PDB file of C-alpha atoms and ligand atoms in Angstrom:
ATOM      1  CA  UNK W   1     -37.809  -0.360 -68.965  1.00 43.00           C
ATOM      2  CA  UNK W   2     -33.933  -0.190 -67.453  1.00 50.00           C
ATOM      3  CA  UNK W   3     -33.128   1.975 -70.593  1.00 59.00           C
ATOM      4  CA  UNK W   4     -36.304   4.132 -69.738  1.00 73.00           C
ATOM      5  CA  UNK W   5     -34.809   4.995 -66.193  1.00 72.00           C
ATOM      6  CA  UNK W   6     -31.409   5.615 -67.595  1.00 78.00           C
ATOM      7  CA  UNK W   7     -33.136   7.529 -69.693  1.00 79.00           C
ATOM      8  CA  UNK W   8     -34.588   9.847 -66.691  1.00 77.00           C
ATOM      9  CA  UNK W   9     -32.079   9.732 -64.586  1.00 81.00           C
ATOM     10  CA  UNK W  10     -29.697  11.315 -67.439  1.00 88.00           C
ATOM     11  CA  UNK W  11     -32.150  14.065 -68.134  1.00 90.00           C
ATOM     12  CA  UNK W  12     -32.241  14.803 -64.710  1.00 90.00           C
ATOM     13  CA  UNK W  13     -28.416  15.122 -64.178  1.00 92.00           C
ATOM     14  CA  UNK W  14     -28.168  17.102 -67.586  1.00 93.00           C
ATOM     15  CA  UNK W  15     -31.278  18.983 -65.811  1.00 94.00           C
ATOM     16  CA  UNK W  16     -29.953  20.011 -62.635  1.00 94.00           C
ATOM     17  CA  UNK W  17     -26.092  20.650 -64.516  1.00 93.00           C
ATOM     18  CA  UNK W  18     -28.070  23.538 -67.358  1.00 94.00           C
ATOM     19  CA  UNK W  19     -30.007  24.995 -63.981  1.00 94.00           C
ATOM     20  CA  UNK W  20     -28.221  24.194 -61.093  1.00 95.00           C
ATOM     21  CA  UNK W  21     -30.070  24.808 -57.550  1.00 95.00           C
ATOM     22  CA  UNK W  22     -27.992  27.205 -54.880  1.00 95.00           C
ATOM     23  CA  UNK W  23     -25.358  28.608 -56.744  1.00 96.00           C
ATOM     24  CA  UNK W  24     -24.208  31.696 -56.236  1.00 95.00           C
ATOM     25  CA  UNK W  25     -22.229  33.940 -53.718  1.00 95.00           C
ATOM     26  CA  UNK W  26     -21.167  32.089 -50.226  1.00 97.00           C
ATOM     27  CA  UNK W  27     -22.202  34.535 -48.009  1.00 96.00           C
ATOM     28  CA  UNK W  28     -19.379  35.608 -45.222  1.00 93.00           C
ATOM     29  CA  UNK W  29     -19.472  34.071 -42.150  1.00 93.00           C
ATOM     30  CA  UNK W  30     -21.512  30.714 -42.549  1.00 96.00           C
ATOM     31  CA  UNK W  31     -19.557  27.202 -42.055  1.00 97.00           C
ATOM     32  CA  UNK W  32     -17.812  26.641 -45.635  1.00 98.00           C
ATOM     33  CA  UNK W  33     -15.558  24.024 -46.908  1.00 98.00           C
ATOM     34  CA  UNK W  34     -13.195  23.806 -49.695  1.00 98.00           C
ATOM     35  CA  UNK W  35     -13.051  20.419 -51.952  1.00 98.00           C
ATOM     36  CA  UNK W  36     -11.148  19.576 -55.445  1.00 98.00           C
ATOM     37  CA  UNK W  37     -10.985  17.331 -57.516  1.00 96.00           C
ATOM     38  CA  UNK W  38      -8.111  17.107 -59.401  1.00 95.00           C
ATOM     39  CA  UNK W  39      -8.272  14.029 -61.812  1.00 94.00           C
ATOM     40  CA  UNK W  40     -11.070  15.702 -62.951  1.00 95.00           C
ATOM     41  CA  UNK W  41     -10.347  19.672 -62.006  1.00 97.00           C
ATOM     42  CA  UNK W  42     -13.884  20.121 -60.590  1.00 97.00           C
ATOM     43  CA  UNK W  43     -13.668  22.688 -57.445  1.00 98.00           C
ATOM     44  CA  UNK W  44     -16.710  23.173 -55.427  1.00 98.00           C
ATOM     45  CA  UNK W  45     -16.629  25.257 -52.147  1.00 98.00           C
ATOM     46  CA  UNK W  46     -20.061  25.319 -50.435  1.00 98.00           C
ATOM     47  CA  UNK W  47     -21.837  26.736 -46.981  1.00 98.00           C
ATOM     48  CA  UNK W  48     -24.534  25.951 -44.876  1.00 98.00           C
ATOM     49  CA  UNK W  49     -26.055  27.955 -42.237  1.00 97.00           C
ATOM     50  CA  UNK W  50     -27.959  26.437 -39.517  1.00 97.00           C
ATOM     51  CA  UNK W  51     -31.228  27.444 -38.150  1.00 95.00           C
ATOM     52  CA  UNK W  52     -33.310  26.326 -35.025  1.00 92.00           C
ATOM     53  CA  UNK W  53     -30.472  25.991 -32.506  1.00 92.00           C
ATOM     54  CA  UNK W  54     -27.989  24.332 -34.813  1.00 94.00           C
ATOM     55  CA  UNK W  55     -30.716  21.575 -35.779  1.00 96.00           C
ATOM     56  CA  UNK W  56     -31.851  22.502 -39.192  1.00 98.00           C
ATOM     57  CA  UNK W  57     -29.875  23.314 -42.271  1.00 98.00           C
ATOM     58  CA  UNK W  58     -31.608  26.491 -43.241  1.00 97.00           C
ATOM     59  CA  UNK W  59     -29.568  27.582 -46.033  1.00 97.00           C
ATOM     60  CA  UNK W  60     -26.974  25.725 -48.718  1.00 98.00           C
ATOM     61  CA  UNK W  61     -25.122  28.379 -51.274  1.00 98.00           C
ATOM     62  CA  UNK W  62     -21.819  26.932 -53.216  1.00 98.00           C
ATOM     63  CA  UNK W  63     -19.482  28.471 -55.858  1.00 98.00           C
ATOM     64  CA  UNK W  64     -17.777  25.748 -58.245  1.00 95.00           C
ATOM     65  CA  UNK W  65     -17.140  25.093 -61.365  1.00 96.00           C
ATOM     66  CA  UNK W  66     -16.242  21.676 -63.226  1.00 96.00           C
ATOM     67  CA  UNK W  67     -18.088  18.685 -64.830  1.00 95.00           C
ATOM     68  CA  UNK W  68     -21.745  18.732 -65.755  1.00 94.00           C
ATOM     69  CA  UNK W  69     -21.465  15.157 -63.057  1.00 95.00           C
ATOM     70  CA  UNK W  70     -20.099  17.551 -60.207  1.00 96.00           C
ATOM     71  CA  UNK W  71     -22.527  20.406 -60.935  1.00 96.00           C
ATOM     72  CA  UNK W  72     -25.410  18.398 -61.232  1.00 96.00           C
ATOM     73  CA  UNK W  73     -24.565  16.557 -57.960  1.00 97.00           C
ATOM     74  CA  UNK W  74     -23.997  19.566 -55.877  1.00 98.00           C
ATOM     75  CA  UNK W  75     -27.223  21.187 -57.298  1.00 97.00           C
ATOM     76  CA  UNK W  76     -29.728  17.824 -56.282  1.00 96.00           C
ATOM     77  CA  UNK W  77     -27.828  18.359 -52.398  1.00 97.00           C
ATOM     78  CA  UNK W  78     -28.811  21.389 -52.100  1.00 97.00           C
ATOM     79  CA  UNK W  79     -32.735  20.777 -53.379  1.00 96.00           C
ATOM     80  CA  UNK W  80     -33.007  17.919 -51.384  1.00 95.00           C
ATOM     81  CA  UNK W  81     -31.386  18.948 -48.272  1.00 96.00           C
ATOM     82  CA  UNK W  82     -32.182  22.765 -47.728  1.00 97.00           C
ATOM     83  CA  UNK W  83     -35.381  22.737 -44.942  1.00 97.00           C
ATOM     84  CA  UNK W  84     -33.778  19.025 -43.754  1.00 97.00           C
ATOM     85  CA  UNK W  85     -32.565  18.196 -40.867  1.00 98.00           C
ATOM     86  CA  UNK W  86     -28.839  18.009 -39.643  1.00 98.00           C
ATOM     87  CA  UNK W  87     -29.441  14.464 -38.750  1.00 97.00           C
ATOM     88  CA  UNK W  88     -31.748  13.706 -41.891  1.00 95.00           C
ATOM     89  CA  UNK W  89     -28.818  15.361 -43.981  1.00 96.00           C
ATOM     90  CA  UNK W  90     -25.882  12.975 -42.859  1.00 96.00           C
ATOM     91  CA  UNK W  91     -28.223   9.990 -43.450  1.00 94.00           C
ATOM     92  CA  UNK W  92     -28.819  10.700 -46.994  1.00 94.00           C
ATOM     93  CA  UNK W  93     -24.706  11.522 -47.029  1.00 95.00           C
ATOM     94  CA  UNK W  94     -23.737   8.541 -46.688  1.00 94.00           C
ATOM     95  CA  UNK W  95     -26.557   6.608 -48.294  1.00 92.00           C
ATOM     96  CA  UNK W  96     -25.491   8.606 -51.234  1.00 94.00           C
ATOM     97  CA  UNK W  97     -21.851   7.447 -50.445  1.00 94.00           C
ATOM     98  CA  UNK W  98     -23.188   3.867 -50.547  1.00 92.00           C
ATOM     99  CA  UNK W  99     -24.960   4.738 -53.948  1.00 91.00           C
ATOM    100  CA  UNK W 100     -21.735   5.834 -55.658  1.00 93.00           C
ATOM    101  CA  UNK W 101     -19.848   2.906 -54.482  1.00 91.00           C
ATOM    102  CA  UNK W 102     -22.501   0.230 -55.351  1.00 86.00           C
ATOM    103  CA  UNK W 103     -21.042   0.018 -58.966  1.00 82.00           C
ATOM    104  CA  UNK W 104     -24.525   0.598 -60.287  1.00 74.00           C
ATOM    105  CA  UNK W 105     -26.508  -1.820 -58.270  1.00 77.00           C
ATOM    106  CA  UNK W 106     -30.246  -1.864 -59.289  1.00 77.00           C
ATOM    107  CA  UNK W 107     -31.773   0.729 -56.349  1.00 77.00           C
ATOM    108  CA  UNK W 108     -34.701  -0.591 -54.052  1.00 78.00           C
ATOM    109  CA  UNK W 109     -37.962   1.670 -54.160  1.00 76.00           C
ATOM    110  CA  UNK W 110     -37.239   2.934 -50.701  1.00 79.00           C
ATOM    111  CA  UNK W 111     -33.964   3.336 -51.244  1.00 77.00           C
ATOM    112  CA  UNK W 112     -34.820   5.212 -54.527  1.00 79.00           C
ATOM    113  CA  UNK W 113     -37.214   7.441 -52.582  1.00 80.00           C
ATOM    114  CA  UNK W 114     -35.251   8.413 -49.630  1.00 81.00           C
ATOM    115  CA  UNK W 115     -32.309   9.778 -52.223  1.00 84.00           C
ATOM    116  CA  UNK W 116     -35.094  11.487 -54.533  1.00 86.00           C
ATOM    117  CA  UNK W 117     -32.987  13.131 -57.461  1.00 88.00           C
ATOM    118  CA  UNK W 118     -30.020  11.736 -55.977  1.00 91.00           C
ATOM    119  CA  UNK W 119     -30.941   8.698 -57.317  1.00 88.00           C
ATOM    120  CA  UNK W 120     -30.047   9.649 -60.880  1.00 89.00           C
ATOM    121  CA  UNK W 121     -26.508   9.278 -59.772  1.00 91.00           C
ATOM    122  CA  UNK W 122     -26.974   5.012 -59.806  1.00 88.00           C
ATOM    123  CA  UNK W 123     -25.608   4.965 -63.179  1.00 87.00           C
ATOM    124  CA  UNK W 124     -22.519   6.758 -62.784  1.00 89.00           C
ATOM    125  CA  UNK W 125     -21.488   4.513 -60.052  1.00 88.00           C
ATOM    126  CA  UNK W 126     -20.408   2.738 -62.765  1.00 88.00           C
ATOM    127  CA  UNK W 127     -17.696   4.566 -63.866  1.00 89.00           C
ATOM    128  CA  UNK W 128     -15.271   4.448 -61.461  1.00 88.00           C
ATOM    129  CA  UNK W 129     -13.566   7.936 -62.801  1.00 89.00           C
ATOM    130  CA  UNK W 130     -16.672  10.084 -62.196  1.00 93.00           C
ATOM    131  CA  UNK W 131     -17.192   8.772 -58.502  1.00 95.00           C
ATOM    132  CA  UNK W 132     -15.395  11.147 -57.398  1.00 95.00           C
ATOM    133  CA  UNK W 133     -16.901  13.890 -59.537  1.00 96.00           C
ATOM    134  CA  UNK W 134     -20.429  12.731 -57.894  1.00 96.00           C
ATOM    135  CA  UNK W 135     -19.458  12.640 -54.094  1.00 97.00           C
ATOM    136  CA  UNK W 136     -17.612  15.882 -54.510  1.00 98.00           C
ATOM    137  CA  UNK W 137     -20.354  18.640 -53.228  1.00 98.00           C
ATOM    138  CA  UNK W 138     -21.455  15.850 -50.624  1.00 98.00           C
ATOM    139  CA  UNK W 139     -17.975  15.947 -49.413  1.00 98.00           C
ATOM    140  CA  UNK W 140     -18.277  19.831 -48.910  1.00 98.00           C
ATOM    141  CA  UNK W 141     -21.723  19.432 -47.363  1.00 98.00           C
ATOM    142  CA  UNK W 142     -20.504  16.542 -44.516  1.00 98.00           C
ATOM    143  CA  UNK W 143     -17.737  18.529 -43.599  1.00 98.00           C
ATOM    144  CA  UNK W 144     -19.417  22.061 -43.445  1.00 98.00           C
ATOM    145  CA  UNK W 145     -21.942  20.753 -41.572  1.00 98.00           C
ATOM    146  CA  UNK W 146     -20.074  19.466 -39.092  1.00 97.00           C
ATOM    147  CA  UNK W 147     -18.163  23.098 -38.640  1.00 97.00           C
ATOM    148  CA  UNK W 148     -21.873  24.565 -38.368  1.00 97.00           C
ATOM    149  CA  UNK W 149     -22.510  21.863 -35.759  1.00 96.00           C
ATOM    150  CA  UNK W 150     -19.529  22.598 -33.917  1.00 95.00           C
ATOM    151  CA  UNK W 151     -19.605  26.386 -33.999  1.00 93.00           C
ATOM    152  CA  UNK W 152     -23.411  26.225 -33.285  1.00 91.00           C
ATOM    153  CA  UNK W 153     -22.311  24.025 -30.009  1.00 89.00           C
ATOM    154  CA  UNK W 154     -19.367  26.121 -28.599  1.00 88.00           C
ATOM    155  CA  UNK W 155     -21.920  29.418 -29.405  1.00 84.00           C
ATOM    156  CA  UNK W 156     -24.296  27.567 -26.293  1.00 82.00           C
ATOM    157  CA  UNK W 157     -21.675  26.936 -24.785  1.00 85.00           C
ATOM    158  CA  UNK W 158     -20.203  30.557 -24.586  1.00 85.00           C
ATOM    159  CA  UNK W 159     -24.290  31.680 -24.051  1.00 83.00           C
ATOM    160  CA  UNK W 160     -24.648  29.374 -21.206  1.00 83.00           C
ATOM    161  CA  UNK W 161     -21.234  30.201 -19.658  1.00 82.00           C
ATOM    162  CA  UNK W 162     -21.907  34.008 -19.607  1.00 77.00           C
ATOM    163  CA  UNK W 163     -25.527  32.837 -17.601  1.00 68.00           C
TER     164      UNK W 163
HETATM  165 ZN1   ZN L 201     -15.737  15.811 -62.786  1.00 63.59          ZN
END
């Protein structure tokens, strides 16, 4: 049954790297960030805009190019998280974080279910080289959320001050 998930999991990484989810233009204006890889020369920059008062990540977009590991990651972070929560969003960051450096630890079910697709990415925790190629896109998404937090928080502020 272990090769049967394997199995899975690859089809969904090769999956998500033939079609991946969000790609496309980054529109002007919305929080971006910039993140490379260079062992591996993936590139990924990606965007989120915020809706409902800085709360909710409304939109994801990114622009990268590189492995079939990186694509594939960025694409599952951006079907899992668009609609989420900002707060929901750095949770599964870091569980995914904990994934990739678990060396390939056998996943719980709820562990498994809270990552959804992500969880395809157990296996390549293995390989120390394509860590990095995994966690790339989640690195873009941590830190442009926190600039659409931040920008969302100094826009009340401004609003409140001008009250
Ligand atoms: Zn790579």
């Amino acid at each position: 049954m272990v090769g049967g998930m394997e199995q899975l999991y690859s089809e969904v990484i090769l999956d998500h790297s033939r079609n991946p989810h969000g790609r496309g233009e980054v529109p002007a204006g919305v929080a971006q960030s910039h993140q490379m890889n260079p062992i591996c020369g993936d590139e990924v920059t990606l965007g989120v805009r915020l809706g409902q008062g800085g709360t909710v990540i409304e939109d994801i977009s990114w622009q990268g190019q590189g492995c079939s590991i990186s694509l594939a990651s960025t694409s599952v972070l951006t079907q899992e998280l668009t609609g989420s929560t900002v707060d929901a969003a750095r949770t599964a960051q870091k569980r995914f974080v904990e994934l990739m450096h678990s060396r390939g630890a056998e996943l719980d079910f709820s562990a498994a279910e809270e990552l959804g697709d992500a969880a395809a990415f157990s296996g390549t925790a293995k390989f120390p080289a394509r860590i990095k190629c995994a966690l790339l896109g989640w690195m873009a998404l941590l830190d442009a959320v926190n600039m659409a937090v931040e920008a969302s928080e100094s826009d009340t502020r401004a609003q409140s001050a001008q009250q």
